mmCIF file of C-alpha atoms and ligand atoms in Angstrom:
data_model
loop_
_atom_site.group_PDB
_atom_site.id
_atom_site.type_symbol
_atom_site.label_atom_id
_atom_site.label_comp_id
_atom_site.label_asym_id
_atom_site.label_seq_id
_atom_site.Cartn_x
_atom_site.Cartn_y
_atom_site.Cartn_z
ATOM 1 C CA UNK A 824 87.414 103.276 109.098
ATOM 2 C CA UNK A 825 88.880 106.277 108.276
ATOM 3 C CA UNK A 826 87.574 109.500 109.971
ATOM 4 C CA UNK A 827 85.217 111.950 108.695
ATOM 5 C CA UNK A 828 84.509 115.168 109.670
ATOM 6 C CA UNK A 829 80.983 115.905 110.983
ATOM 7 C CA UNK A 830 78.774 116.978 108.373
ATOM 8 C CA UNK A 831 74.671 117.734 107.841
ATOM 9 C CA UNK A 832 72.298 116.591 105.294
ATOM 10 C CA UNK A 833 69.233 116.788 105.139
ATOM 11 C CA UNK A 834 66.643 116.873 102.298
ATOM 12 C CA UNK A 835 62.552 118.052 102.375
ATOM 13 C CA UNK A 836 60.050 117.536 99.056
ATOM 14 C CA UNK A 837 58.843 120.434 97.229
ATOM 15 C CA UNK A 838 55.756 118.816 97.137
ATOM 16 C CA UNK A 839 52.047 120.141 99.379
ATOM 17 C CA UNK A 840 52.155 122.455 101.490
ATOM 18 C CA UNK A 841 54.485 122.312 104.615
ATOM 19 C CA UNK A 842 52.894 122.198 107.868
ATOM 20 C CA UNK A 843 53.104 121.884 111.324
ATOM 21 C CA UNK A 844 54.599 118.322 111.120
ATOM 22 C CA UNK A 845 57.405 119.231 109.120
ATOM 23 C CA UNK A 846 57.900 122.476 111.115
ATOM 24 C CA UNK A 847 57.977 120.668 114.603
ATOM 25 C CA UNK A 848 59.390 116.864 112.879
ATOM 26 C CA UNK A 849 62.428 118.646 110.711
ATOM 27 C CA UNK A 850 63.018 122.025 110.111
ATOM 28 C CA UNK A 851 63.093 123.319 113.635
ATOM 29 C CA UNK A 852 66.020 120.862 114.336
ATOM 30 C CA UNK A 853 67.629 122.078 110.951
ATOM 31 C CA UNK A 854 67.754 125.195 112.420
ATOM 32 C CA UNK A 855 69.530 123.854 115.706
ATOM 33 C CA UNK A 856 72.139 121.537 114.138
ATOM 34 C CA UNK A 857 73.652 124.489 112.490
ATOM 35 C CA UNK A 858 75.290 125.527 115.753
ATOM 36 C CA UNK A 859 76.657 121.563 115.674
ATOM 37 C CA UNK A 860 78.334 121.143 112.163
ATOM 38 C CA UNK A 861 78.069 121.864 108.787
ATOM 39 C CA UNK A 862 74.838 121.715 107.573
ATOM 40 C CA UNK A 863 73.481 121.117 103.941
ATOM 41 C CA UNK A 864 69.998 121.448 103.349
ATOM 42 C CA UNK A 865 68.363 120.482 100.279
ATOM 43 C CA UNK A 866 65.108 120.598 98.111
ATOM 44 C CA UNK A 867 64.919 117.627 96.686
ATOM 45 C CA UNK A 868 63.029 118.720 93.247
ATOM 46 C CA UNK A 869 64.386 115.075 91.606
ATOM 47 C CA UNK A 870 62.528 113.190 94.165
ATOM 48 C CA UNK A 871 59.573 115.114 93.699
ATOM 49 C CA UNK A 872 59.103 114.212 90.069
ATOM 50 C CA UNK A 873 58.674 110.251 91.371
ATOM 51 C CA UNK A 874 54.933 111.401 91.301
ATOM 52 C CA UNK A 875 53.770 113.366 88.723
ATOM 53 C CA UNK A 876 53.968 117.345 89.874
ATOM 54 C CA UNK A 877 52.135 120.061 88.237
ATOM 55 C CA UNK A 878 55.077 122.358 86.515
ATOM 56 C CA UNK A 879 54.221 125.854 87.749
ATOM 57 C CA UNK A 880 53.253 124.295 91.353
ATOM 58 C CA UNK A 881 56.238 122.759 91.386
ATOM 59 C CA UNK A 882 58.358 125.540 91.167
ATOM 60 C CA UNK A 883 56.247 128.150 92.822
ATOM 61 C CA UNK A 884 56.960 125.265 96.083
ATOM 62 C CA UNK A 885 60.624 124.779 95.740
ATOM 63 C CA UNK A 886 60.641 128.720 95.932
ATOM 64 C CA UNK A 887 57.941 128.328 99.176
ATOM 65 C CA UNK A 888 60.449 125.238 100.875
ATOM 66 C CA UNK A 889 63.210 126.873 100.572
ATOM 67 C CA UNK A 890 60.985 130.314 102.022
ATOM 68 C CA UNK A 891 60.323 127.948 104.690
ATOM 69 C CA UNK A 892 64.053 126.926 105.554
ATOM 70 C CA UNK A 893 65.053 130.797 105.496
ATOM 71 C CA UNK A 894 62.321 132.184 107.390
ATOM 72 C CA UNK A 895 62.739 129.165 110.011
ATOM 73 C CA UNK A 896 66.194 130.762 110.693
ATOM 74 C CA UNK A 897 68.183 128.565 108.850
ATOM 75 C CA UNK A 898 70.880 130.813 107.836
ATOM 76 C CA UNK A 899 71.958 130.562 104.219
ATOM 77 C CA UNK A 900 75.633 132.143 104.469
ATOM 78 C CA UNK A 901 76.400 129.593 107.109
ATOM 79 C CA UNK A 902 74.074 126.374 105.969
ATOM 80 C CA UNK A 903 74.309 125.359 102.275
ATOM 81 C CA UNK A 904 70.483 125.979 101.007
ATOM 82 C CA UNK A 905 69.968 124.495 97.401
ATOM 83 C CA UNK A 906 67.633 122.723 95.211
ATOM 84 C CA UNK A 907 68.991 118.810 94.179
ATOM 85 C CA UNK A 908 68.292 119.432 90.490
ATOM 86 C CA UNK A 909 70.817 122.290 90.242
ATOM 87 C CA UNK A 910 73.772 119.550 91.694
ATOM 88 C CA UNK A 911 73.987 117.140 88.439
ATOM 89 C CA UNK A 912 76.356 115.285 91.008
ATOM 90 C CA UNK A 913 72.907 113.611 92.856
ATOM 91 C CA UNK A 914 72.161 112.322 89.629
ATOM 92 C CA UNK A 915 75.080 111.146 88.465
ATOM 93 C CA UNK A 916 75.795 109.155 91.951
ATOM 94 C CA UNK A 917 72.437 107.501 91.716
ATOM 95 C CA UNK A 918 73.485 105.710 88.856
ATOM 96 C CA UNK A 919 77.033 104.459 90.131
ATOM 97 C CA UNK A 920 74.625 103.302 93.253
ATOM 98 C CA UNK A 921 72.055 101.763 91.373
ATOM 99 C CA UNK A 922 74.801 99.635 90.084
ATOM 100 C CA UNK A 923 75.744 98.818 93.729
ATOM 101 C CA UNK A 924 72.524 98.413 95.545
ATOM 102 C CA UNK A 925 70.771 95.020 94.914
ATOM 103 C CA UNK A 926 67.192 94.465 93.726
ATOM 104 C CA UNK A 927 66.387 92.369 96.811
ATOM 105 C CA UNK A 928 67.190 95.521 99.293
ATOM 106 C CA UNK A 929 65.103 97.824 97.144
ATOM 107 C CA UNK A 930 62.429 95.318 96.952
ATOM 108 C CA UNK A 931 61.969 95.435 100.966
ATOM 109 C CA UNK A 932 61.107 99.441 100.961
ATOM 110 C CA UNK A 933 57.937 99.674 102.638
ATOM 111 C CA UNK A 934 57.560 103.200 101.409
ATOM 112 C CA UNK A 935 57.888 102.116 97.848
ATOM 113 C CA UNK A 936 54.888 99.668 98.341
ATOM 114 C CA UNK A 937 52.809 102.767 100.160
ATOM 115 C CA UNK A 938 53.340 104.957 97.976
ATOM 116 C CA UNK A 939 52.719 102.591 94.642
ATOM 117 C CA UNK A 940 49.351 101.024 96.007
ATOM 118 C CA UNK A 941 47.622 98.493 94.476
ATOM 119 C CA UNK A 942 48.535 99.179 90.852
ATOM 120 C CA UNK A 943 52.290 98.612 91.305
ATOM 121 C CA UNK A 944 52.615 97.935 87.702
ATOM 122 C CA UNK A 945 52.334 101.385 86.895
ATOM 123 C CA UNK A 946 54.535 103.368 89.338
ATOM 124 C CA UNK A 947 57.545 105.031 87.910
ATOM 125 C CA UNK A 948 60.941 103.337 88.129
ATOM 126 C CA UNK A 949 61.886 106.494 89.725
ATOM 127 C CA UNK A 950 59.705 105.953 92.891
ATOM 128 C CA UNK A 951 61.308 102.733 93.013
ATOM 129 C CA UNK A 952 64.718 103.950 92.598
ATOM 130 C CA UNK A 953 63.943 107.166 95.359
ATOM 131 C CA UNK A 954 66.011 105.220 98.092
ATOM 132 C CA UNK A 955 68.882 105.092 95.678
ATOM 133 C CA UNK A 956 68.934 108.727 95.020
ATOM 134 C CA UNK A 957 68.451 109.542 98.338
ATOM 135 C CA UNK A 958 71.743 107.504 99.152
ATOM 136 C CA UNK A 959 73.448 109.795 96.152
ATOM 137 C CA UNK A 960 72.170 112.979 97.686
ATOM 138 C CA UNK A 961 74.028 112.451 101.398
ATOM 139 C CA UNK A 962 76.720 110.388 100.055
ATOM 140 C CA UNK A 963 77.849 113.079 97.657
ATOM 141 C CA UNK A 964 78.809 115.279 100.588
ATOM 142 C CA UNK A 965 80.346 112.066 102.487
ATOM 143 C CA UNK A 966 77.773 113.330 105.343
ATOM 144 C CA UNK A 967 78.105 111.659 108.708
ATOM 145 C CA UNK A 968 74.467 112.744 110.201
ATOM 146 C CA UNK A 969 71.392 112.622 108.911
ATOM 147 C CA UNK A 970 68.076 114.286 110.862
ATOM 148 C CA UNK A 971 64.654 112.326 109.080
ATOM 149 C CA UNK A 972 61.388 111.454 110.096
ATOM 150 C CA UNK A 973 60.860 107.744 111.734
ATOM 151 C CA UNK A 974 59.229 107.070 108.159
ATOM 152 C CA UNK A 975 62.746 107.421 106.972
ATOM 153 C CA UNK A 976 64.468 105.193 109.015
ATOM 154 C CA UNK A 977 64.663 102.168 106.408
ATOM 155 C CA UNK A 978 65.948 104.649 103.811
ATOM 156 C CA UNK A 979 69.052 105.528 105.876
ATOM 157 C CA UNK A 980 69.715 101.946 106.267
ATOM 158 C CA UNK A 981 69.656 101.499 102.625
ATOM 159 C CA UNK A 982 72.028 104.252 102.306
ATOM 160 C CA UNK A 983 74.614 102.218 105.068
ATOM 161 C CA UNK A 984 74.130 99.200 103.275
ATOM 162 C CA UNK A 985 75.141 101.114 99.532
ATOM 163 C CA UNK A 986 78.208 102.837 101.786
ATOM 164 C CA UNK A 987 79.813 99.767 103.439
ATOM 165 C CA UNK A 988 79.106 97.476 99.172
ATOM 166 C CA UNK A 989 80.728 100.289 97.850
ATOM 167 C CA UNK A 990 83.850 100.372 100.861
ATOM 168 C CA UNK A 991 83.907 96.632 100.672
ATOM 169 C CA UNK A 992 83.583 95.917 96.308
ATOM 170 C CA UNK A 993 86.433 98.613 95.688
ATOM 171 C CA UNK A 994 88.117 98.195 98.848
ATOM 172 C CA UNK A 995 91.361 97.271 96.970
ATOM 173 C CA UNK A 996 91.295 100.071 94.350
ATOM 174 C CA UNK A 997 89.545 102.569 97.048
ATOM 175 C CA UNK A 998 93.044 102.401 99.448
ATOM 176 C CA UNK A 999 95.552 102.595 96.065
ATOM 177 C CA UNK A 1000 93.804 106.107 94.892
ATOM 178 C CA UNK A 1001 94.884 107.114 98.814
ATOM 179 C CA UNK A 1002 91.320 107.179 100.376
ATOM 180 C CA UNK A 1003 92.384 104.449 103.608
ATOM 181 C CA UNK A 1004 90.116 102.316 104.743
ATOM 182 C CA UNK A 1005 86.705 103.218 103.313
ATOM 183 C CA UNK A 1006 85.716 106.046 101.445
ATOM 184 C CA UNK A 1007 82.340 106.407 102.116
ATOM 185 C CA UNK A 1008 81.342 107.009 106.054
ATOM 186 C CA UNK A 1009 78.573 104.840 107.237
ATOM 187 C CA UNK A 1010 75.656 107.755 107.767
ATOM 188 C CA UNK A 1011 74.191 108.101 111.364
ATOM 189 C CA UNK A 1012 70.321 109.160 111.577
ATOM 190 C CA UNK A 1013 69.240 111.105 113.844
ATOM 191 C CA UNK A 1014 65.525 110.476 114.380
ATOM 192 C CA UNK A 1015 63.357 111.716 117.394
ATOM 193 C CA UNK A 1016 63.026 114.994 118.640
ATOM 194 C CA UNK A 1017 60.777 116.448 120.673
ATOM 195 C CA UNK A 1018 58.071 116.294 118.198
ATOM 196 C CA UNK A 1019 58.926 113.464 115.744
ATOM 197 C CA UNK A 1020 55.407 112.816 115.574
ATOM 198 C CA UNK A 1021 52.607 115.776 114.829
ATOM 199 C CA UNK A 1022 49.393 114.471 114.892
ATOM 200 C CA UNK A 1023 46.127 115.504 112.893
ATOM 201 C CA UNK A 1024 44.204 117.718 114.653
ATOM 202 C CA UNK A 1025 40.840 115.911 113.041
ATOM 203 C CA UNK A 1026 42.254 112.364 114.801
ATOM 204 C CA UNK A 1027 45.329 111.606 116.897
ATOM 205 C CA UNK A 1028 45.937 108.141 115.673
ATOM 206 C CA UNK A 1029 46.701 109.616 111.981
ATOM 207 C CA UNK A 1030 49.888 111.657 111.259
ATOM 208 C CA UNK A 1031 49.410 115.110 110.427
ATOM 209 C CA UNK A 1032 49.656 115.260 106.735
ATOM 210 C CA UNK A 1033 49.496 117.456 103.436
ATOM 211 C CA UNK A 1034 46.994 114.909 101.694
ATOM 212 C CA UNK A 1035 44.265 115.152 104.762
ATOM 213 C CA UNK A 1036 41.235 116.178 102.875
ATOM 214 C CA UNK A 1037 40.623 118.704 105.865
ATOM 215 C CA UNK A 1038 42.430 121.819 106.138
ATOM 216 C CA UNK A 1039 41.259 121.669 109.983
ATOM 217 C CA UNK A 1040 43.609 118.601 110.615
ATOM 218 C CA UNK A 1041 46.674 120.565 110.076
ATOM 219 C CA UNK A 1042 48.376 124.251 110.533
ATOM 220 C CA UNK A 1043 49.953 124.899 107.751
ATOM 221 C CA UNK A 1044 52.855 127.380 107.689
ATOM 222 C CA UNK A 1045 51.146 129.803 105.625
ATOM 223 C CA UNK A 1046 48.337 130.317 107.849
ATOM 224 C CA UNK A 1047 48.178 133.589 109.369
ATOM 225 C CA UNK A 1048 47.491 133.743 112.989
ATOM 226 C CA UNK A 1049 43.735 133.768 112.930
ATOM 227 C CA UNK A 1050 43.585 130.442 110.800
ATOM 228 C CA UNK A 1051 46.076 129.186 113.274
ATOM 229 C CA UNK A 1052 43.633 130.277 116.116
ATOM 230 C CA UNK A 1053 40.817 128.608 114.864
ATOM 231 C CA UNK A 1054 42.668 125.491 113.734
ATOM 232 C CA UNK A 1055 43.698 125.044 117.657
ATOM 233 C CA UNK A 1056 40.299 125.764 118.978
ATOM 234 C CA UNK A 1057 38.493 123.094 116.928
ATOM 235 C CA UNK A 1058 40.826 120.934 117.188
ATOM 236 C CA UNK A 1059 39.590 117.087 118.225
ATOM 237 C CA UNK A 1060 39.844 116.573 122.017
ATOM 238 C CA UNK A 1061 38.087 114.359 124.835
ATOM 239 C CA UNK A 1062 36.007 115.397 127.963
ATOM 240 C CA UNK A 1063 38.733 114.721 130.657
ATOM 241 C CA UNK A 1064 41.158 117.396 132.216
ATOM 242 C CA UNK A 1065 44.367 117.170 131.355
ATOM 243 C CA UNK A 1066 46.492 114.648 133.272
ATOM 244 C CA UNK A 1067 49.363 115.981 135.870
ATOM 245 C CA UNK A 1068 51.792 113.301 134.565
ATOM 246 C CA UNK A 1069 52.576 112.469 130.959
ATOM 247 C CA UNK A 1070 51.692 108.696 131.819
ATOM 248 C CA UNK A 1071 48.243 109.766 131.835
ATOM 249 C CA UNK A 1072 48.389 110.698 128.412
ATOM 250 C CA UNK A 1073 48.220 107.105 127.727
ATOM 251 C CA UNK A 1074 45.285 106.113 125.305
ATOM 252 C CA UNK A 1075 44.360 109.569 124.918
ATOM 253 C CA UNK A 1076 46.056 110.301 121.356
ATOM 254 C CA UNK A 1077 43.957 114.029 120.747
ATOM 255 C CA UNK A 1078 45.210 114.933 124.509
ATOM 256 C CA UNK A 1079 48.609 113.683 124.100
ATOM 257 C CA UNK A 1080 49.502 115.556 120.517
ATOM 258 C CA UNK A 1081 48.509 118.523 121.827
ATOM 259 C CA UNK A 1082 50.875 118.717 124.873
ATOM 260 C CA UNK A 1083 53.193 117.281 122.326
ATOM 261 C CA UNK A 1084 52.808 120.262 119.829
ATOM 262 C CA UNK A 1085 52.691 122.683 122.951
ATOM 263 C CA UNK A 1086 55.879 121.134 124.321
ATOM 264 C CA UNK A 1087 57.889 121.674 121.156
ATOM 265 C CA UNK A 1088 57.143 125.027 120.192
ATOM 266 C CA UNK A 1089 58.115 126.177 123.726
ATOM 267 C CA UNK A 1090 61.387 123.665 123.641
ATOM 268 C CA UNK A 1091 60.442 121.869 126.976
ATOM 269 C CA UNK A 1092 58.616 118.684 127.180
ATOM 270 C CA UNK A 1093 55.306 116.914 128.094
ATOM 271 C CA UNK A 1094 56.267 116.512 132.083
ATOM 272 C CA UNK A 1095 56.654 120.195 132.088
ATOM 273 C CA UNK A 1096 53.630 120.847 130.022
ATOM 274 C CA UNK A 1097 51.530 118.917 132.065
ATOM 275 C CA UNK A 1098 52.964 120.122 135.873
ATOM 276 C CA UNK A 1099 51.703 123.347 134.559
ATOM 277 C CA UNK A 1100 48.512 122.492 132.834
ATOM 278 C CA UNK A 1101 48.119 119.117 134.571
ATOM 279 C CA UNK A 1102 43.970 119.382 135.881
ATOM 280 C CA UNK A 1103 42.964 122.211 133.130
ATOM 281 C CA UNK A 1104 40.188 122.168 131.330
ATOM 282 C CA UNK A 1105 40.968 121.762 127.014
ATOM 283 C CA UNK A 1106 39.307 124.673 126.866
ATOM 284 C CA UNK A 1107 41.861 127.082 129.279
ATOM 285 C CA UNK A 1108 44.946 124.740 127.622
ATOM 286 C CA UNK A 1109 43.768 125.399 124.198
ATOM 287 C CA UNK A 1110 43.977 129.136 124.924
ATOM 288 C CA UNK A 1111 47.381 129.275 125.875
ATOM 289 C CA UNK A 1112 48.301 126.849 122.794
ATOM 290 C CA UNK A 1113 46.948 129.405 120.524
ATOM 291 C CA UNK A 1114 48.627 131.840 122.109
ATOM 292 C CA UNK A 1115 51.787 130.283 122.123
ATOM 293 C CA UNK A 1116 51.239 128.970 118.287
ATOM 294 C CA UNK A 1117 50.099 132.056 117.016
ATOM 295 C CA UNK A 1118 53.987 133.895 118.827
ATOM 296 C CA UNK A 1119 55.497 131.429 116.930
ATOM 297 C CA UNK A 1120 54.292 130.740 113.902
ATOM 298 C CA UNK A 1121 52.726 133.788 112.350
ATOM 299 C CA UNK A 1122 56.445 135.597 112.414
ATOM 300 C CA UNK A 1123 57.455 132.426 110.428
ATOM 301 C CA UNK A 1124 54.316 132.642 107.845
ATOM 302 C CA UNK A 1125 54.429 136.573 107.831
ATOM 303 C CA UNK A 1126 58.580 136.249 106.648
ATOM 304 C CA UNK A 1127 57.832 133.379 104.114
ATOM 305 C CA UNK A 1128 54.973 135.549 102.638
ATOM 306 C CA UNK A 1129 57.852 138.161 102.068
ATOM 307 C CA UNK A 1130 60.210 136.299 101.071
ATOM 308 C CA UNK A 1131 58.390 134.436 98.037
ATOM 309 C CA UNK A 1132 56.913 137.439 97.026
ATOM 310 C CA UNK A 1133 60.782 138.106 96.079
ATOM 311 C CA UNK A 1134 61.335 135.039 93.748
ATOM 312 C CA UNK A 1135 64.818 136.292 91.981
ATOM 313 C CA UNK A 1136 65.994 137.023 95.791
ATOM 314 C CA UNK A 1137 65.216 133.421 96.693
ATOM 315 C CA UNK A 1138 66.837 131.993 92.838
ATOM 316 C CA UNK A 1139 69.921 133.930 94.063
ATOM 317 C CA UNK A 1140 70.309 131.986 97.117
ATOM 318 C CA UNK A 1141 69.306 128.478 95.436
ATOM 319 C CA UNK A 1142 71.849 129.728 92.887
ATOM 320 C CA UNK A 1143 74.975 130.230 95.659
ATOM 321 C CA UNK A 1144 73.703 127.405 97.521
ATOM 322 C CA UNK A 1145 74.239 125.113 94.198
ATOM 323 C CA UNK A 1146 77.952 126.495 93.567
ATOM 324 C CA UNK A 1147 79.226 125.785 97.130
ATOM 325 C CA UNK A 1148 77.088 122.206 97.248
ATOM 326 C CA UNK A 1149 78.806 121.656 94.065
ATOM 327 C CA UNK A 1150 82.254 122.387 94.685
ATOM 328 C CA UNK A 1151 81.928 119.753 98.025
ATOM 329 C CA UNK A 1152 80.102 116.634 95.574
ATOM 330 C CA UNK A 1153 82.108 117.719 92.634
ATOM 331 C CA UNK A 1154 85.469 116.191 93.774
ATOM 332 C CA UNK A 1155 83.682 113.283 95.351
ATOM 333 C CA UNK A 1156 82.775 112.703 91.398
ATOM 334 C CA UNK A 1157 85.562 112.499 90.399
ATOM 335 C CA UNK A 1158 87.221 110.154 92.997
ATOM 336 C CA UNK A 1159 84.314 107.886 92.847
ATOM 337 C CA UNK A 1160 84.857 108.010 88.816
ATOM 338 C CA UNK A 1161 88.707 107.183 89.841
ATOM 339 C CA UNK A 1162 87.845 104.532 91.901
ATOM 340 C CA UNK A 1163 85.392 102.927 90.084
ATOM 341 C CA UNK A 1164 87.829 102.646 87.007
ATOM 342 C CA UNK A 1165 86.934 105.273 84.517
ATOM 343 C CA UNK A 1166 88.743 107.688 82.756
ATOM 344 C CA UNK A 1167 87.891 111.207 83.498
ATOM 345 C CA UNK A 1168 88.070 114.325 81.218
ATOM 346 C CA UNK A 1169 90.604 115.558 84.070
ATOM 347 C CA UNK A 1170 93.437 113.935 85.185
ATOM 348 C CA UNK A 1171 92.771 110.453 87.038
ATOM 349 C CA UNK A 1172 93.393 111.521 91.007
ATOM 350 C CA UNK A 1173 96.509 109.201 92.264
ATOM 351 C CA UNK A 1174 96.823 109.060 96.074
ATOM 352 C CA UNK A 1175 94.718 112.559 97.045
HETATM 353 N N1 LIG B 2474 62.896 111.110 101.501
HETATM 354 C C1 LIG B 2474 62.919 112.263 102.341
HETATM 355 C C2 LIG B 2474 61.499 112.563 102.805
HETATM 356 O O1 LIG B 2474 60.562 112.351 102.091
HETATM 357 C C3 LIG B 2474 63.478 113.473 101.623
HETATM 358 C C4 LIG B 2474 64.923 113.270 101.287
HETATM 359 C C5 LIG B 2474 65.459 113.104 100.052
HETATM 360 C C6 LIG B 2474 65.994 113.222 102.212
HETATM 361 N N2 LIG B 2474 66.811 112.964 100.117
HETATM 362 C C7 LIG B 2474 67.168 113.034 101.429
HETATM 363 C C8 LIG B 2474 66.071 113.307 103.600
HETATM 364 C C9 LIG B 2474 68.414 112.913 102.040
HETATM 365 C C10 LIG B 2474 67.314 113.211 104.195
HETATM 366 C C11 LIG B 2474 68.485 113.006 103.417
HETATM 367 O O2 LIG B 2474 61.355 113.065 103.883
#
C-alpha cells in the first residue's frame, strides 16, 4: 500500500440544533486534531436533504454549523471549513461508488433501517445511498483519519470496504496511470474521546439528542448561560453521593453522565472528577458543573450569536473553504475518471 500523508475529515449535518453531544462527541476534538494534520471539516448540506429540510431552516443552520465550528476554535485559515454542496466533486464520487459498493453491504446499514422506520417503502433512495456519499466525501480528499460518533462506526467500514473494491477492481489500470499499489488509503476512525457519549439530562440511558421533545434533556449551544444554569440544576439525578471511584458509577447512568460531561469540559477524566467530588452531595457537584459549563460554553454561544448575525462574513469563509476543498478533490476527479476509463475534457493523466 502506498503511503498517504495524514489527512482530516470530518463531516456534521446542518440539521437541529447542535448541542452538548456534538460539542463534547465531535467538535471539541475537531478543534484538537488541527494541531495533528490537516484537517477538513465539512457541512454536509447533501446529506441533510435525505430527510426532507425546511429551505430557509436549512440554510439559516449550515450558516449556525459552520458558526459552531468557528466559534469552537476551529481555525478556518488553517482547517478547510466548507459546505459539501459547494464541492460538485462529493457528488460526482458518489456515483462512481455507487457503482462499486454492492447492494448486500448497503442493505446491512443499521442506520438506514433507524432512520426509515416502519414504512421503508417510502424513504428516499438518498437515505439509502447516505453511506455511499459519505464514502465520496472522505475519499475525495484520500483522507487517512476520520473522528465520528460510535453510531458511525459501520459507515466507516463501508467506506474501507468501497476503498480496498475500488484498489482491488482497477488494480491493473490504477498502477499503469502511476498511482502504485492502491489509490485509495483504507480510512482509520477515530471513535472515543472523552465524551463519546452525552447523555440526556431527562434520562441517562437515552443519548442526548436534537429530537428529545424536552428542551431540559439537552444544552444546546445557543443557550446563554442562565438556560445552561438551569438545564444543569434540573437535571435527572439519584439520592446517593457521588462515588470516590468511577467503578461506582456503575448502574447509575444520571450520576455517571454528569461526571462524564464535567470531565470533558475540564479535559481530565472521571477518576479525577470523582477524587475531587467523590462523597458530594448532587446538589454541591451540580454547582460547580454549572459553573464550569456556564465558563465554557456561554463564550462559545455568545461568539456564534455574533458570528451568524454576520451571514455574508460566514458565505465568505464557506466560499474560500469550497475553492481550497476543491482544488484537493478536483484532481482526485480526474484520476479516478482516468482510471476508471473515461475520457476527460482535459488531457487523460499518464503516470502522475
Ligand atoms: N454521517 C455523519 C453523521 O451523521 C456525517 C457525515 C457525513 C460524516 N459525511 C461524513 C462524518 C464524512 C465523517 C466523515 O454524523
Amino acid at each position: 500500500m502506498a503511503a498517504f500523508k495524514e489527512l482530516v475529515f470530518s463531516g456534521v449535518q446542518p440539521t437541529g440544533n447542535l448541542h452538548l453531544g456534538n460539542y463534547l462527541g465531535a467538535i471539541k476534538r475537531f478543534v484538537e486534531m488541527q494541531e495533528r494534520a490537516e484537517c477538513l471539516y465539512c457541512v454536509v448540506d447533501l446529506h441533510a436533504i435525505t430527510l426532507w429540510q425546511n429551505p430557509a431552516e436549512l440554510r439559516t443552520q449550515i450558516r449556525e454549523v459552520t458558526a459552531a465550528f468557528i466559534a469552537a476554535g476551529i481555525d478556518p485559515r488553517r482547517s478547510i471549513v466548507f459546505n459539501q454542496s459547494q464541492v460538485p466533486q462529493h457528488a460526482e464520487l458518489a456515483w462512481i461508488f455507487n457503482c462499486v459498493a454492492r447492494l448486500g453491504w448497503l442493505n446491512r446499514m443499521t442506520q438506514f433501517k433507524d432512520k426509515a422506520g416502519k414504512d421503508r417503502e417510502n424513504a428516499s433512495v438518498g437515505l439509502y445511498d447516505y453511506p455511499v456519499l459519505m464514502a465520496a466525501d472522505i475519499l475525495a480528499y484520500r483522507a487517512t483519519h476520520v473522528p465520528v460518533g460510535e453510531d458511525q462506526k459501520q459507515h466507516l467500514e463501508l467506506t474501507r470496504d468501497i476503498a480496498q473494491k475500488f484498489n482491488n477492481d482497477f488494480a491493473e489500470s490504477i498502477l499503469a496511470h502511476g498511482h502504485g499499489e492502491g489509490f485509495f488509503p483504507v480510512t482509520e476512525p477515530l471513535i472515543g474521546g472523552p465524551a463519546a457519549r452525552v447523555m440526556s439530562l431527562r434520562d441517562g440511558t437515552k443519548k442526548m439528542s436534537k429530537s428529545d421533545p424536552s428542551d431540559y434533556s439537552r444544552i444546546n449551544l445557543t443557550d446563554d448561560a442562565d438556560a445552561i444554569a438551569q438545564k444543569v440544576r434540573k437535571a435527572k439525578t439519584d439520592p446517593e453521593p457521588l462515588p470516590s471511584e468511577a467503578a461506582g458509577l456503575a448502574g447509575r447512568a444520571e450520576a455517571d453522565n454528569l461526571v462524564g460531561i464535567f470531565a470533558a469540559l475540564q479535559g481530565s477524566t472521571r477518576e479525577a472528577v470523582l477524587a475531587e467530588y467523590g462523597g458530594a452531595q448532587f446538589s454541591a457537584f451540580k454547582g460547580a458543573l454549572v459553573e464550569l459549563a456556564v465558563e465554557s460554553l456561554a463564550p462559545l454561544s455568545a461568539e456564534m450569536k455574533q458570528l451568524v448575525a454576520d451571514p455574508a462574513h460566514i458565505d465568505a469563509i464557506l466560499a474560500d473553504g469550497a475553492e481550497r476543498a476543491e482544488a484537493i478533490a478536483a484532481p482526485t476527479l480526474d484520476a479516478v475518471k482516468d482510471i476508471v476509463g473515461f475520457v476527460r475534457r482535459g488531457p487523460t493523466l499518464r503516470a502522475v
